[in-house]
Amino acid sequence: MQCPCCYSTQTFKNGFRKGRQCYKCKQCGRQFLESYQAWCYSNDVKQLCLKMHLKGMSLREIERVTDIHHTTILHWLRKARLDLDEISNT
């Protein structure tokens, strides 16, 4: 296993993260996974969460229903607001 930061091969296993093996570099101390996988939600799920919020549900209530962390939903709300601001300014 090679460190993605310093490219050293002196690494060791360092527990698990969400069922995947973690490694740590002995040279620079960086922790990393063998392979990374993008965590993404479909646009349908994002729009459903935004509609739930517009209908009056709190972020925590949406989190309980969808099992999507409330800060993720907040990030989507902020991005949607920025997109709307850009459209209205042009």
CSV table of C-alpha atoms in Angstrom, one decimal:
chain,number,residue,atom,x,y,z
A,1,MET,CA,0.0,0.0,0.0
A,2,GLN,CA,1.4,3.4,-1.0
A,3,CYS,CA,0.6,6.7,0.8
A,4,PRO,CA,-1.2,9.2,-1.5
A,5,CYS,CA,0.6,12.1,0.2
A,6,CYS,CA,4.3,11.2,0.4
A,7,TYR,CA,4.2,8.0,-1.7
A,8,SER,CA,5.9,6.0,1.0
A,9,THR,CA,5.3,2.3,1.1
A,10,GLN,CA,5.8,2.1,4.9
A,11,THR,CA,2.1,1.9,5.9
A,12,PHE,CA,0.1,-0.1,8.4
A,13,LYS,CA,-3.5,-1.1,8.9
A,14,ASN,CA,-5.4,1.3,11.1
A,15,GLY,CA,-8.9,0.1,11.7
A,16,PHE,CA,-12.0,0.3,9.6
A,17,ARG,CA,-14.2,3.2,8.4
A,18,LYS,CA,-17.7,2.2,7.2
A,19,GLY,CA,-16.6,-1.3,6.7
A,20,ARG,CA,-13.5,-0.4,4.6
A,21,GLN,CA,-9.9,-1.0,5.7
A,22,CYS,CA,-8.0,2.2,6.8
A,23,TYR,CA,-4.3,2.6,6.6
A,24,LYS,CA,-1.8,5.0,8.2
A,25,CYS,CA,1.6,6.2,6.8
A,26,LYS,CA,4.6,5.7,9.1
A,27,GLN,CA,6.4,8.6,7.4
A,28,CYS,CA,3.9,11.5,7.3
A,29,GLY,CA,1.2,10.1,9.6
A,30,ARG,CA,-1.6,10.5,7.0
A,31,GLN,CA,-4.6,8.2,7.4
A,32,PHE,CA,-6.2,7.0,4.1
A,33,LEU,CA,-8.4,4.3,2.5
A,34,GLU,CA,-7.2,1.9,-0.1
A,35,SER,CA,-9.8,3.2,-2.6
A,36,TYR,CA,-12.2,6.1,-2.3
A,37,GLN,CA,-15.8,6.0,-3.4
A,38,ALA,CA,-17.9,9.1,-4.0
A,39,TRP,CA,-20.8,9.4,-1.7
A,40,CYS,CA,-23.6,11.0,-3.6
A,41,TYR,CA,-27.3,11.2,-3.6
A,42,SER,CA,-29.5,11.4,-6.7
A,43,ASN,CA,-31.1,14.6,-7.7
A,44,ASP,CA,-34.5,13.1,-6.9
A,45,VAL,CA,-33.6,12.6,-3.3
A,46,LYS,CA,-32.1,16.1,-3.1
A,47,GLN,CA,-35.3,17.7,-4.5
A,48,LEU,CA,-37.5,15.6,-2.2
A,49,CYS,CA,-35.6,16.9,0.9
A,50,LEU,CA,-35.8,20.5,-0.4
A,51,LYS,CA,-39.6,20.1,-0.9
A,52,MET,CA,-40.0,18.7,2.6
A,53,HIS,CA,-38.2,21.7,4.0
A,54,LEU,CA,-40.3,24.1,1.9
A,55,LYS,CA,-43.4,22.4,3.3
A,56,GLY,CA,-42.3,23.2,6.8
A,57,MET,CA,-40.3,20.2,8.0
A,58,SER,CA,-37.2,20.9,10.1
A,59,LEU,CA,-33.8,19.6,9.0
A,60,ARG,CA,-33.8,17.2,12.0
A,61,GLU,CA,-37.2,15.8,11.0
A,62,ILE,CA,-36.1,15.3,7.4
A,63,GLU,CA,-33.0,13.6,8.8
A,64,ARG,CA,-35.1,11.2,10.8
A,65,VAL,CA,-37.3,10.3,7.8
A,66,THR,CA,-34.6,10.0,5.1
A,67,ASP,CA,-31.5,9.0,7.2
A,68,ILE,CA,-29.5,11.8,5.5
A,69,HIS,CA,-27.5,14.0,7.9
A,70,HIS,CA,-29.0,17.4,8.5
A,71,THR,CA,-25.8,19.2,7.6
A,72,THR,CA,-25.9,17.6,4.2
A,73,ILE,CA,-29.4,18.8,3.7
A,74,LEU,CA,-28.4,22.3,4.9
A,75,HIS,CA,-25.6,22.3,2.3
A,76,TRP,CA,-28.1,21.5,-0.4
A,77,LEU,CA,-30.4,24.3,0.8
A,78,ARG,CA,-27.5,26.9,0.7
A,79,LYS,CA,-26.5,25.8,-2.7
A,80,ALA,CA,-30.0,26.0,-4.0
A,81,ARG,CA,-30.3,29.5,-2.6
A,82,LEU,CA,-27.0,30.6,-4.3
A,83,ASP,CA,-28.2,29.2,-7.6
A,84,LEU,CA,-31.5,31.1,-7.2
A,85,ASP,CA,-29.6,34.3,-6.4
A,86,GLU,CA,-27.5,33.9,-9.5
A,87,ILE,CA,-30.5,33.4,-11.7
A,88,SER,CA,-32.3,36.4,-10.3
A,89,ASN,CA,-29.3,38.7,-10.7
A,90,THR,CA,-28.9,38.0,-14.4
